[in-house]
Every structure is written in C-alpha cells, then in structure tokens.
Backbone as a printed PyTorch tensor [residue, N CA C, xyz], in Angstrom:
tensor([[[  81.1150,  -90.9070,   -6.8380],
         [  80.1900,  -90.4200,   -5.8300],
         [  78.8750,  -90.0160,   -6.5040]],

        [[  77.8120,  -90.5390,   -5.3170],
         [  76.5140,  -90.4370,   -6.4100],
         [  76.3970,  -88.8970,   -6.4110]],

        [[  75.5560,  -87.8350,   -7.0950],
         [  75.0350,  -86.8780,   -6.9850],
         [  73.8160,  -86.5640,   -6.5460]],

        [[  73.5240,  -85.4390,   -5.8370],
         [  72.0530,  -85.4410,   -5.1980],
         [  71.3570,  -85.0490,   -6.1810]],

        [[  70.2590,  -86.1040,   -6.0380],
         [  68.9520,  -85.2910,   -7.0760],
         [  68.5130,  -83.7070,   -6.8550]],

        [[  68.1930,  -83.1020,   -7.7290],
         [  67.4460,  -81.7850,   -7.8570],
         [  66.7360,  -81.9130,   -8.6950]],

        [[  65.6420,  -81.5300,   -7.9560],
         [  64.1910,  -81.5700,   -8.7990],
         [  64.3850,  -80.1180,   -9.8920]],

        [[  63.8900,  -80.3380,  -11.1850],
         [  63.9780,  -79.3230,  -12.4810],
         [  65.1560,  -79.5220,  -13.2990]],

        [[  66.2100,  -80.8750,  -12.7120],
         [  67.0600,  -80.9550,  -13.7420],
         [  67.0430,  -81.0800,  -14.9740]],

        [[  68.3410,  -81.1210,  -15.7050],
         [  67.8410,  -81.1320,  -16.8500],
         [  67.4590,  -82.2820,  -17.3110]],

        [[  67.3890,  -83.7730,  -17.0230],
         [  67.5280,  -84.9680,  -17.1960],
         [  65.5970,  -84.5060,  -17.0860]],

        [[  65.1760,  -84.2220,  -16.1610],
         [  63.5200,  -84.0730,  -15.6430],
         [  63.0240,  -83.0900,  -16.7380]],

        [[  63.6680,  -82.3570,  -17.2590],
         [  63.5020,  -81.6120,  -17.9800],
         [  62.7340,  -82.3430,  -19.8160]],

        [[  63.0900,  -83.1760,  -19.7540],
         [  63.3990,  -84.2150,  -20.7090],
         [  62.3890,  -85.3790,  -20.7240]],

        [[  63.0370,  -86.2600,  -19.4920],
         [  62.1560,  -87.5180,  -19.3090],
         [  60.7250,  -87.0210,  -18.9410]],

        [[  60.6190,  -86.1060,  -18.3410],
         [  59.1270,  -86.1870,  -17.5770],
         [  57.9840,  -85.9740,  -18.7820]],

        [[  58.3160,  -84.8840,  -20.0780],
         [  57.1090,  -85.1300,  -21.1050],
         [  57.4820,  -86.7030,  -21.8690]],

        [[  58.6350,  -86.7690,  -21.7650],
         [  58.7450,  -88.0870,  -22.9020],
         [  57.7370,  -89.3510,  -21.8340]],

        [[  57.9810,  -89.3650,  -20.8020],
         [  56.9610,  -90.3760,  -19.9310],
         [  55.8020,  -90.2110,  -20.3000]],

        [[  55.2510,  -88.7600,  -20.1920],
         [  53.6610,  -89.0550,  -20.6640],
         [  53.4990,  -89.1940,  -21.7310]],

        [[  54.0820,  -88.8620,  -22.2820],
         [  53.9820,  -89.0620,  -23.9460],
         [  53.6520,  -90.4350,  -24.2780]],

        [[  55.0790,  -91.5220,  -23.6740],
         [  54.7620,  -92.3510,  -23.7310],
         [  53.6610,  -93.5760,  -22.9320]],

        [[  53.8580,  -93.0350,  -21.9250],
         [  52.7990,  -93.7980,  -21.0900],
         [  51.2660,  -93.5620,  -21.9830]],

        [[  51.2270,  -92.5530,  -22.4300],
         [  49.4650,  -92.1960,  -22.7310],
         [  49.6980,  -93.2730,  -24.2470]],

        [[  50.5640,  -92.9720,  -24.9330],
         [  50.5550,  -94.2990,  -26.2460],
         [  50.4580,  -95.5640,  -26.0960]],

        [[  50.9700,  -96.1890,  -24.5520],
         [  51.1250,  -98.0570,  -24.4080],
         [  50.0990,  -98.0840,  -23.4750]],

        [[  49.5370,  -97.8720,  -23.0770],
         [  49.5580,  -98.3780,  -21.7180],
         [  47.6490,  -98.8370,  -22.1300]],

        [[  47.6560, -100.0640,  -21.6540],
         [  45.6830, -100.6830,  -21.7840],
         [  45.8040, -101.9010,  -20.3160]],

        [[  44.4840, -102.0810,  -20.7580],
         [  44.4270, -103.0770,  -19.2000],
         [  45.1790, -103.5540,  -18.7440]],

        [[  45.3290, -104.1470,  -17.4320],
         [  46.3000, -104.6880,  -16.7360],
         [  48.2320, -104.3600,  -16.7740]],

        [[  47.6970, -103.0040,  -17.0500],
         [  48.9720, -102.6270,  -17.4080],
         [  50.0330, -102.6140,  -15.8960]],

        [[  50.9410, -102.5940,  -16.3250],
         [  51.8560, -102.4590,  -14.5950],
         [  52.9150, -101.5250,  -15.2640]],

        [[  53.2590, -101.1470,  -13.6100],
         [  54.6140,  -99.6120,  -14.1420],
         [  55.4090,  -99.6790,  -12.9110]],

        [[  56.5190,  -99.8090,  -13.2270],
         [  57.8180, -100.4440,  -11.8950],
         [  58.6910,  -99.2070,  -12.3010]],

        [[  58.7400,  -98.7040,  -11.1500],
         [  59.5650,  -96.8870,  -11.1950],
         [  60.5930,  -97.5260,   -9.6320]],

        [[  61.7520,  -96.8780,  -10.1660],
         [  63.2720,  -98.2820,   -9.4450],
         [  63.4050,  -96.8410,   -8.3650]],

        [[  63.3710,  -95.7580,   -8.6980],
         [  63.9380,  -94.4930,   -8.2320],
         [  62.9400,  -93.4810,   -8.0400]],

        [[  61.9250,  -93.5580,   -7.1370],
         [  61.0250,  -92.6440,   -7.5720],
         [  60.8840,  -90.9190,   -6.8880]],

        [[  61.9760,  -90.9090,   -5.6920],
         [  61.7210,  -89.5300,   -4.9310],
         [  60.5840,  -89.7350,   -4.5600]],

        [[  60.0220,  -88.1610,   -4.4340],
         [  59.1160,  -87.1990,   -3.3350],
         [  57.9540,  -87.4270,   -3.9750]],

        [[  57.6530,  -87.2070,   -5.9170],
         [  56.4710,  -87.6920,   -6.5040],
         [  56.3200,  -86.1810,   -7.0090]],

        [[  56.4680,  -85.1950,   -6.1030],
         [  56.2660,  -84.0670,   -6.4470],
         [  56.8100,  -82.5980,   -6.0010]],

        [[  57.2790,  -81.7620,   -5.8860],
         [  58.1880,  -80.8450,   -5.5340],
         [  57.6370,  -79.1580,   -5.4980]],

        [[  57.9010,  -78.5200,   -4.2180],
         [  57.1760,  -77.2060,   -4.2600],
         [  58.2720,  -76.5580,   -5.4900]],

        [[  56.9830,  -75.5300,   -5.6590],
         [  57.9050,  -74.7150,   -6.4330],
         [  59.1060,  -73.6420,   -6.2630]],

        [[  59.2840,  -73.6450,   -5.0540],
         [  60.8300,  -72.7610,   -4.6680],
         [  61.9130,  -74.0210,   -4.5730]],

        [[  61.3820,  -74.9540,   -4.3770],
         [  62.5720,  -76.4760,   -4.5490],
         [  62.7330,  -76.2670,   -6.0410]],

        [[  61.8230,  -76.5470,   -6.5970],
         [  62.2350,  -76.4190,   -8.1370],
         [  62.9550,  -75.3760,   -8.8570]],

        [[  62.4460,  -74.1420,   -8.2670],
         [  63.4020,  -73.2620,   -9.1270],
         [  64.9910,  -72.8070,   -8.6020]],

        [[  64.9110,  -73.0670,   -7.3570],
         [  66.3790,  -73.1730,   -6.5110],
         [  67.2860,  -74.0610,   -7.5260]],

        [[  67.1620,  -75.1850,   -8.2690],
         [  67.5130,  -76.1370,   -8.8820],
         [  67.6400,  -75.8150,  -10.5640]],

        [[  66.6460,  -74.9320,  -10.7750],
         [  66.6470,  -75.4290,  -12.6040],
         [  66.6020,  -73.9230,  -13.0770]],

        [[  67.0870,  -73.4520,  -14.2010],
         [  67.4380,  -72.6830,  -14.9140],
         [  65.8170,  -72.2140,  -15.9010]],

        [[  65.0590,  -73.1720,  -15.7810],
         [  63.8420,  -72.4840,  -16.6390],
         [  63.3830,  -71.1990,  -16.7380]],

        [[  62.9060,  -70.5630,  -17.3550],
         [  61.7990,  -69.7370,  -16.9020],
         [  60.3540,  -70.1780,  -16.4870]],

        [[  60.0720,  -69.2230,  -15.3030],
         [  58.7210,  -69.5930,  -14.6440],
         [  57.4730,  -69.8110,  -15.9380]],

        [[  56.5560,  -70.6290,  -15.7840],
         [  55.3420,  -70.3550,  -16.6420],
         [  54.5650,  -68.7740,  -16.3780]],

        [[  54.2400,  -68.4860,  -17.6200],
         [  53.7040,  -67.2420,  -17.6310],
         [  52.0220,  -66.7820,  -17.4990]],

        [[  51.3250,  -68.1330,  -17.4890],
         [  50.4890,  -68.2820,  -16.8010],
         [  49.7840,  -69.5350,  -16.3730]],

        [[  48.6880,  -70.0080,  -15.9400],
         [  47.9200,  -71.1960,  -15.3320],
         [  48.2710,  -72.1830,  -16.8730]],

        [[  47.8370,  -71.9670,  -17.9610],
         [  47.4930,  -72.7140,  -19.0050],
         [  49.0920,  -73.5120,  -19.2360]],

        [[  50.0260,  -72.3290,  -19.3960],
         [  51.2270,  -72.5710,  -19.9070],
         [  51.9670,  -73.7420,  -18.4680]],

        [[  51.5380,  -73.2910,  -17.4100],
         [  52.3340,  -74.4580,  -15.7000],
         [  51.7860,  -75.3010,  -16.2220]],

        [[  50.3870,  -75.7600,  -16.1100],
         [  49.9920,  -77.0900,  -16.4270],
         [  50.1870,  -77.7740,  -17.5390]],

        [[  50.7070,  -77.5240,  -18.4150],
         [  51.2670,  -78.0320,  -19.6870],
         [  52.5120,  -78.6830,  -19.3590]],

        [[  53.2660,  -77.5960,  -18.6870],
         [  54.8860,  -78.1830,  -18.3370],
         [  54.8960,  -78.8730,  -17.4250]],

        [[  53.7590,  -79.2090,  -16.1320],
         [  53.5700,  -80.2890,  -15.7850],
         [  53.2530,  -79.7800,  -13.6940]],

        [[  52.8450,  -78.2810,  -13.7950],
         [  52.5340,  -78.0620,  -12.6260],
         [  51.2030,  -78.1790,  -12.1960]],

        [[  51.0750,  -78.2010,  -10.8560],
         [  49.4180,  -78.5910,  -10.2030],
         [  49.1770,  -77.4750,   -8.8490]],

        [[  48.4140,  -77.1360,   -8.8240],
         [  47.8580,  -75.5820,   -8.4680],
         [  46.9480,  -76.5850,   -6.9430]],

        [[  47.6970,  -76.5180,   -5.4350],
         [  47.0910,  -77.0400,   -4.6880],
         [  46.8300,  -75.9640,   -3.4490]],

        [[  46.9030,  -76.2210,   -2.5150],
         [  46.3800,  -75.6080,   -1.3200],
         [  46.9330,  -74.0590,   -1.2870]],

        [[  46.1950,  -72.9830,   -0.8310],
         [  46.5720,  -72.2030,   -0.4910],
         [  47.3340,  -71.6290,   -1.5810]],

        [[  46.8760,  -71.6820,   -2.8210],
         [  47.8230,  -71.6820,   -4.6260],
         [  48.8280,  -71.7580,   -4.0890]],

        [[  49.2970,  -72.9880,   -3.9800],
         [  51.0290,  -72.6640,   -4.1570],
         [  50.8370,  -74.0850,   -5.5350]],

        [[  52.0590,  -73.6280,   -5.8510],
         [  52.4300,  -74.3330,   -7.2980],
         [  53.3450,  -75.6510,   -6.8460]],

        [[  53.3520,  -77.0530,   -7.5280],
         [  53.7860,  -78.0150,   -7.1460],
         [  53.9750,  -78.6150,   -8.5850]],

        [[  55.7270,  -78.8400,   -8.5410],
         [  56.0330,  -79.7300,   -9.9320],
         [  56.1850,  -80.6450,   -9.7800]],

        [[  55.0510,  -81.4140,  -10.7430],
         [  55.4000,  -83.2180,  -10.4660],
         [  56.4310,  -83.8040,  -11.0960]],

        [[  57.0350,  -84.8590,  -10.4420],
         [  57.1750,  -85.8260,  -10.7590],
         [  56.6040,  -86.7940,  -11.2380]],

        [[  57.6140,  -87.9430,  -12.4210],
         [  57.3200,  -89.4140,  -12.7980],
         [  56.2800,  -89.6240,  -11.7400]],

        [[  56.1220,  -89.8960,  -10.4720],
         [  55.2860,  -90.8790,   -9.9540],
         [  54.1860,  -90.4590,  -10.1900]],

        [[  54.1910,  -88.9160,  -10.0880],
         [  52.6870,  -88.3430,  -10.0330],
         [  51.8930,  -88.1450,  -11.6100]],

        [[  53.0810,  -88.0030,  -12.6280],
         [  52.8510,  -88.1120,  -13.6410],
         [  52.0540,  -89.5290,  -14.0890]],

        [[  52.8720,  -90.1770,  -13.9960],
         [  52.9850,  -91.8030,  -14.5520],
         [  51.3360,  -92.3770,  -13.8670]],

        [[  50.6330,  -91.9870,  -12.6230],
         [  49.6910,  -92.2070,  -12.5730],
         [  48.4300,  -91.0200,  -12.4350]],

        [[  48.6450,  -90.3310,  -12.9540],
         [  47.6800,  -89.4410,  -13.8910],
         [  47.3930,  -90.3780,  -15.0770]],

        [[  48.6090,  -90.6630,  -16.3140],
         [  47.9890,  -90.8580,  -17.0370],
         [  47.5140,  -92.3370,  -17.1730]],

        [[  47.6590,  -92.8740,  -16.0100],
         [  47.4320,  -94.4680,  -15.7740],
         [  45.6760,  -94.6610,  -15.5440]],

        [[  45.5100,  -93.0250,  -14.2700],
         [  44.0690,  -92.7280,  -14.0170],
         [  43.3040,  -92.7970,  -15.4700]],

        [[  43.9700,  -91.8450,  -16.1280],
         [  43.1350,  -91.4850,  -16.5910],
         [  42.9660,  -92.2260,  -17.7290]],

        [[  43.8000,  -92.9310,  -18.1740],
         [  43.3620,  -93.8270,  -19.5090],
         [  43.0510,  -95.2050,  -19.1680]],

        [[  43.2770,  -95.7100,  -18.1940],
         [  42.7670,  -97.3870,  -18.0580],
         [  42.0430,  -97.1170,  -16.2920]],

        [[  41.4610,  -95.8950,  -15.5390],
         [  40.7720,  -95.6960,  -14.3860],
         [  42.3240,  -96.5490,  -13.4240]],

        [[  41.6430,  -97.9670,  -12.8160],
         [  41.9210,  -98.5520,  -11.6490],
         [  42.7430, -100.3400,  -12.3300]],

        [[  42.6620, -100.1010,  -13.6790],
         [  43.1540, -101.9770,  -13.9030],
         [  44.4010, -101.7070,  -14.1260]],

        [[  45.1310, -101.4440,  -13.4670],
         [  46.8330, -101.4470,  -13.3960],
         [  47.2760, -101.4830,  -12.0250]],

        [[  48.8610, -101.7310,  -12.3610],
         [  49.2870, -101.4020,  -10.9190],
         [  50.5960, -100.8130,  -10.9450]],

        [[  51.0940, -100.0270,   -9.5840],
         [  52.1310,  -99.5680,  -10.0950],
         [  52.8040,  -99.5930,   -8.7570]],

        [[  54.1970,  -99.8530,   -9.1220],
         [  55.5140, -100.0150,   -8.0430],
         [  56.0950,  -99.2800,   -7.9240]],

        [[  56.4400,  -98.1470,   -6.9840],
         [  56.9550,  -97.5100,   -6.5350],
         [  58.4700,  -97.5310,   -5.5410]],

        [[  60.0340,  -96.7930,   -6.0240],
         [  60.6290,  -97.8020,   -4.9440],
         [  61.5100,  -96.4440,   -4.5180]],

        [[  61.5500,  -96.0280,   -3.2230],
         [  62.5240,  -94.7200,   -2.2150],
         [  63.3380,  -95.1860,   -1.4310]],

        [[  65.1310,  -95.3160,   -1.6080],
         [  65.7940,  -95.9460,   -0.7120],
         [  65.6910,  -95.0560,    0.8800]],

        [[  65.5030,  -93.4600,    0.3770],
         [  65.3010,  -92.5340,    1.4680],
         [  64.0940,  -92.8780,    2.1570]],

        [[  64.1360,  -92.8080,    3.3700],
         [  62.7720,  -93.0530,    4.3390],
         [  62.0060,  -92.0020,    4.6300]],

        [[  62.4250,  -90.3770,    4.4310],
         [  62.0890,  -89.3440,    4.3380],
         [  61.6320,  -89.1750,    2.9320]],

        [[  62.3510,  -89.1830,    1.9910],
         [  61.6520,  -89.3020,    0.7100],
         [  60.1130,  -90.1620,    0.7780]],

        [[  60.9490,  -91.1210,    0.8260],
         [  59.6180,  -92.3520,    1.1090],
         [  58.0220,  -92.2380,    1.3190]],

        [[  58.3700,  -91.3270,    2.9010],
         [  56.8430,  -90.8760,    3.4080],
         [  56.3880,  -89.9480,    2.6250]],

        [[  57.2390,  -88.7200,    2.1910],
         [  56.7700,  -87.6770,    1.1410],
         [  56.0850,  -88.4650,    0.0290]],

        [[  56.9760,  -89.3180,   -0.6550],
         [  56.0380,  -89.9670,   -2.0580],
         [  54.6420,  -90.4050,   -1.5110]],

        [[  54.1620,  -91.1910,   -0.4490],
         [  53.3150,  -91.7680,   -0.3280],
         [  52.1460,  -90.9640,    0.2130]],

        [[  53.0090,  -89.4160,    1.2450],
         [  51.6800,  -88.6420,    0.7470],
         [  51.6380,  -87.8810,   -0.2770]],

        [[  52.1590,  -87.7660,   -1.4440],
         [  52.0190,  -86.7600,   -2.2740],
         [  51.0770,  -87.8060,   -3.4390]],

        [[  51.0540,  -89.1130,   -3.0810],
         [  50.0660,  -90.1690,   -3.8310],
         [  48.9580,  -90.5750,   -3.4390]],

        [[  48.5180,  -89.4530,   -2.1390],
         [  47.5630,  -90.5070,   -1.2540],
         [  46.0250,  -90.4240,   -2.2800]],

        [[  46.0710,  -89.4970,   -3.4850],
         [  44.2860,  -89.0450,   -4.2320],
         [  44.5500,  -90.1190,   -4.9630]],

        [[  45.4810,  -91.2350,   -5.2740],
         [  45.3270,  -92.0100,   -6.4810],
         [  45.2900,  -93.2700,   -5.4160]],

        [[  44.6920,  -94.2280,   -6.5780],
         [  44.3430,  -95.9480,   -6.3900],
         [  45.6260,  -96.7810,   -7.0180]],

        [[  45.8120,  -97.7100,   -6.1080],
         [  46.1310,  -99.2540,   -7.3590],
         [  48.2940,  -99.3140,   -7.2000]],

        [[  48.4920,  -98.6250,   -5.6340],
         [  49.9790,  -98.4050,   -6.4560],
         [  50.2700,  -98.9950,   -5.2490]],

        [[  51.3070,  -99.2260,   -4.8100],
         [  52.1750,  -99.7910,   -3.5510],
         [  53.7350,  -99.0890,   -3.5040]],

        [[  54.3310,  -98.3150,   -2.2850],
         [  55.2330,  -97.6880,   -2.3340],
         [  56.4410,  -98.6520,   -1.0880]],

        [[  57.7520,  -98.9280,   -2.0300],
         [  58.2640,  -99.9400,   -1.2360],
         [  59.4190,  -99.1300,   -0.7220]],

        [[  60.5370,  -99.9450,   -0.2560],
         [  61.7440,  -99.3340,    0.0340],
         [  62.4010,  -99.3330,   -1.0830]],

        [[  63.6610, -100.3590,   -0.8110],
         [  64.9140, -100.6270,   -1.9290],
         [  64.6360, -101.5510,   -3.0580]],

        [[  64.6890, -101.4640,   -4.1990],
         [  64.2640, -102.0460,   -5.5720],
         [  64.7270, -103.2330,   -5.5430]],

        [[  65.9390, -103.1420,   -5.0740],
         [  66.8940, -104.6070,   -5.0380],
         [  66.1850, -105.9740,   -4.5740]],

        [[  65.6300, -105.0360,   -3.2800],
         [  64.7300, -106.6680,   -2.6400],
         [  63.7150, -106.8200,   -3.4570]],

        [[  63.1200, -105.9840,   -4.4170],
         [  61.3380, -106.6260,   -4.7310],
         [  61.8140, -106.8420,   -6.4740]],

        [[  62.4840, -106.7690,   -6.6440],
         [  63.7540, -107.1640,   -7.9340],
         [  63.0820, -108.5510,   -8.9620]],

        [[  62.5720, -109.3220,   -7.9660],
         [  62.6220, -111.2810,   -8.0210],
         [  61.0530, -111.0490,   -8.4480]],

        [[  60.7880, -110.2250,   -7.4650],
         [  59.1500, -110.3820,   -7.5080],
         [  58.9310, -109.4660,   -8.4710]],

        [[  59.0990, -108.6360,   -8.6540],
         [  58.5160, -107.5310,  -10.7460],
         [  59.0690, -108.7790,  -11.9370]],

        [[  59.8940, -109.1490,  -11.6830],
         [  60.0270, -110.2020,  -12.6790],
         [  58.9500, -111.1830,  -12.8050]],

        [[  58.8090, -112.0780,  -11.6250],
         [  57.5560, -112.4490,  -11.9380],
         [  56.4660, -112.3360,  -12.5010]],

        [[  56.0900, -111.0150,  -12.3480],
         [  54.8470, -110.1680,  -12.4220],
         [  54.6280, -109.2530,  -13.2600]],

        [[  55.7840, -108.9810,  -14.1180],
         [  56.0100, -108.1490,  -15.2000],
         [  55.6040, -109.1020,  -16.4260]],

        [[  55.1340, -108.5540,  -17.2320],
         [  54.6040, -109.0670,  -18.9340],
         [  54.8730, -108.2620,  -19.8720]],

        [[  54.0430, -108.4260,  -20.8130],
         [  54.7970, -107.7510,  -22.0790],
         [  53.9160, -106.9820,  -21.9800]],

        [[  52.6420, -106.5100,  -21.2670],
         [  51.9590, -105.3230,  -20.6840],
         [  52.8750, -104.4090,  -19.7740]],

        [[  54.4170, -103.6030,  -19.3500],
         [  54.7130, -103.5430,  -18.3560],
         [  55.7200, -102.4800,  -18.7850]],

        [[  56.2030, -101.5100,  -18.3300],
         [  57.3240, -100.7420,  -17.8450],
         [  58.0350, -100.4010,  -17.1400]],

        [[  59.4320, -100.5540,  -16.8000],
         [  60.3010, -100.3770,  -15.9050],
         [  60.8910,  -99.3470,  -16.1880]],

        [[  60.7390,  -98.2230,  -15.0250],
         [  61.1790,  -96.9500,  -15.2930],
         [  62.4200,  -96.8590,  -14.1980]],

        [[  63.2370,  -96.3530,  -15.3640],
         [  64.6700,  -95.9760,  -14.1850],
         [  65.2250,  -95.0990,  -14.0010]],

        [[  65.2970,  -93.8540,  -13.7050],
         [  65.5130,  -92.4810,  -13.6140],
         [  67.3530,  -92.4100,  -14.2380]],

        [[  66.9170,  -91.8220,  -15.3290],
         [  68.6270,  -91.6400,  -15.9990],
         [  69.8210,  -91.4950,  -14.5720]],

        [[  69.5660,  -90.5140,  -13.7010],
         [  70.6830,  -89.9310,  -12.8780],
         [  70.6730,  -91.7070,  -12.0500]],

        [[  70.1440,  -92.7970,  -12.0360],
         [  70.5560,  -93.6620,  -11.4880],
         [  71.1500,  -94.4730,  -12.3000]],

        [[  71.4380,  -94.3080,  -13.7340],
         [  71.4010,  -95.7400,  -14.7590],
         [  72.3490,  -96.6010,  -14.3010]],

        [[  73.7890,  -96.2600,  -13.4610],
         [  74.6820,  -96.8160,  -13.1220],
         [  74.8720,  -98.1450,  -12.1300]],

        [[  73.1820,  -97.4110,  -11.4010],
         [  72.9460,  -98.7010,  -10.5390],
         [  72.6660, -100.3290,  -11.0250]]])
C-alpha cells in the first residue's frame, strides 16, 4: 500500500538541497527537467510542520536557506522540487528550458499550477505514464528526470 506523501519528510529533507545543488551545477541552454511526481510545488507552513520533526528556522536568513518563501500576508511557504527546480532553472539559463511537470491528483494538480503561475517555460500534465513516449523523444543528454524517492517503486 502506497503511503501518503507529507510534505517535510525526511526523504524532502534530503532530496530538496541535493536538487539545487545539483540542478545549479548541470543545467545550460536548452536544458529540460521531467519531474514524474511532482505534488502541490509548495506547502504552508502548518502542513509542514504537522509532518516533520525539524526545528522551525530561527530567523528570515536561516528559512530561506532551508528553502522557505515569505508570501502574502507573511505567512511562510515550503517549497517544493517544482518550485525549487525552477528557481534555479530561472535563474541560471532565464527562459531556454523547459520543464514537465506530472500530478496523478487533480486537486494536487490545480494547486501545482497555481503555486507556478510567477514562472515561464513549464507545462503541468496529469499521469507520467501517458507523456512517457513523448520525454523520450525529447529528452537529450541536456535533461533530467526527476523521480521522487517515496515513488521509486513505480
């Protein structure tokens, strides 16, 4: 039986600096980024701490390091891969990439696509399975396929 995601696991705990880490080292023109599992994109912060054992950041400098974003009305919002993965896509190659996004949830779904609506260049699908044929195509040795550990089984 699958398990439900919780945002702040420890798996997120993990992958989410190793992504930027790595994304900010590969990634140059025409780069593409195929994320199989992507959730919400980003998560309030009482979702997050309901879920994860951290301690809170102790101030502005120290959240945004660990990967929080300070939006409406200050409330605190922990990103996710999606939101991550094109930050540093923005910000090191602007608009010459593209990136695939895939939410079997339809509620998830709409959440990812507004929690992406300030960025360019991405397309948010349903189920990975169907657009499977087509990233192959379109994938090069410019390219990353990201698969969220808690799915590897799929």
């Amino acid at each position: 039986m699958m398990q439900m995601y919780k945002p702040g696991n420890f798996t997120d705990q993990i992958k989410h600096p190793l992504l930027t880490d790595f994304l900010t080292k590969i990634v140059e023109p025409g780069f593409r980024y195929f994320e199989l599992h992507a959730g919400e994109g980003k998560y309030s912060e009482n979702e997050y701490y309901e879920n994860c054992r951290s301690p809170r950041p102790e101030n502005k400098e120290e959240a945004e390091k660990q990967g929080w974003e300070l939006v409406r009305n200050q409330e605190w919002w922990y990103k996710g891969s999606p939101v991550r993965a094109l930050e540093v896509l923005t910000q090191k190659i602007y608009c010459d990439y593209s990136a695939f996004f895939n939410e079997k949830n339809d509620v998830k779904r709409v959440k990812l696509k507004n929690n992406l609506e300030k960025f360019m260049c991405f397309e948010v699908n349903n189920m990975w399975e169907d657009n499977i044929e087509d990233y192959l195509k379109i994938a090069g040795k410019n390219s990353l396929f990201f698969i969220d550990p808690t799915y590897a089984k799929e």
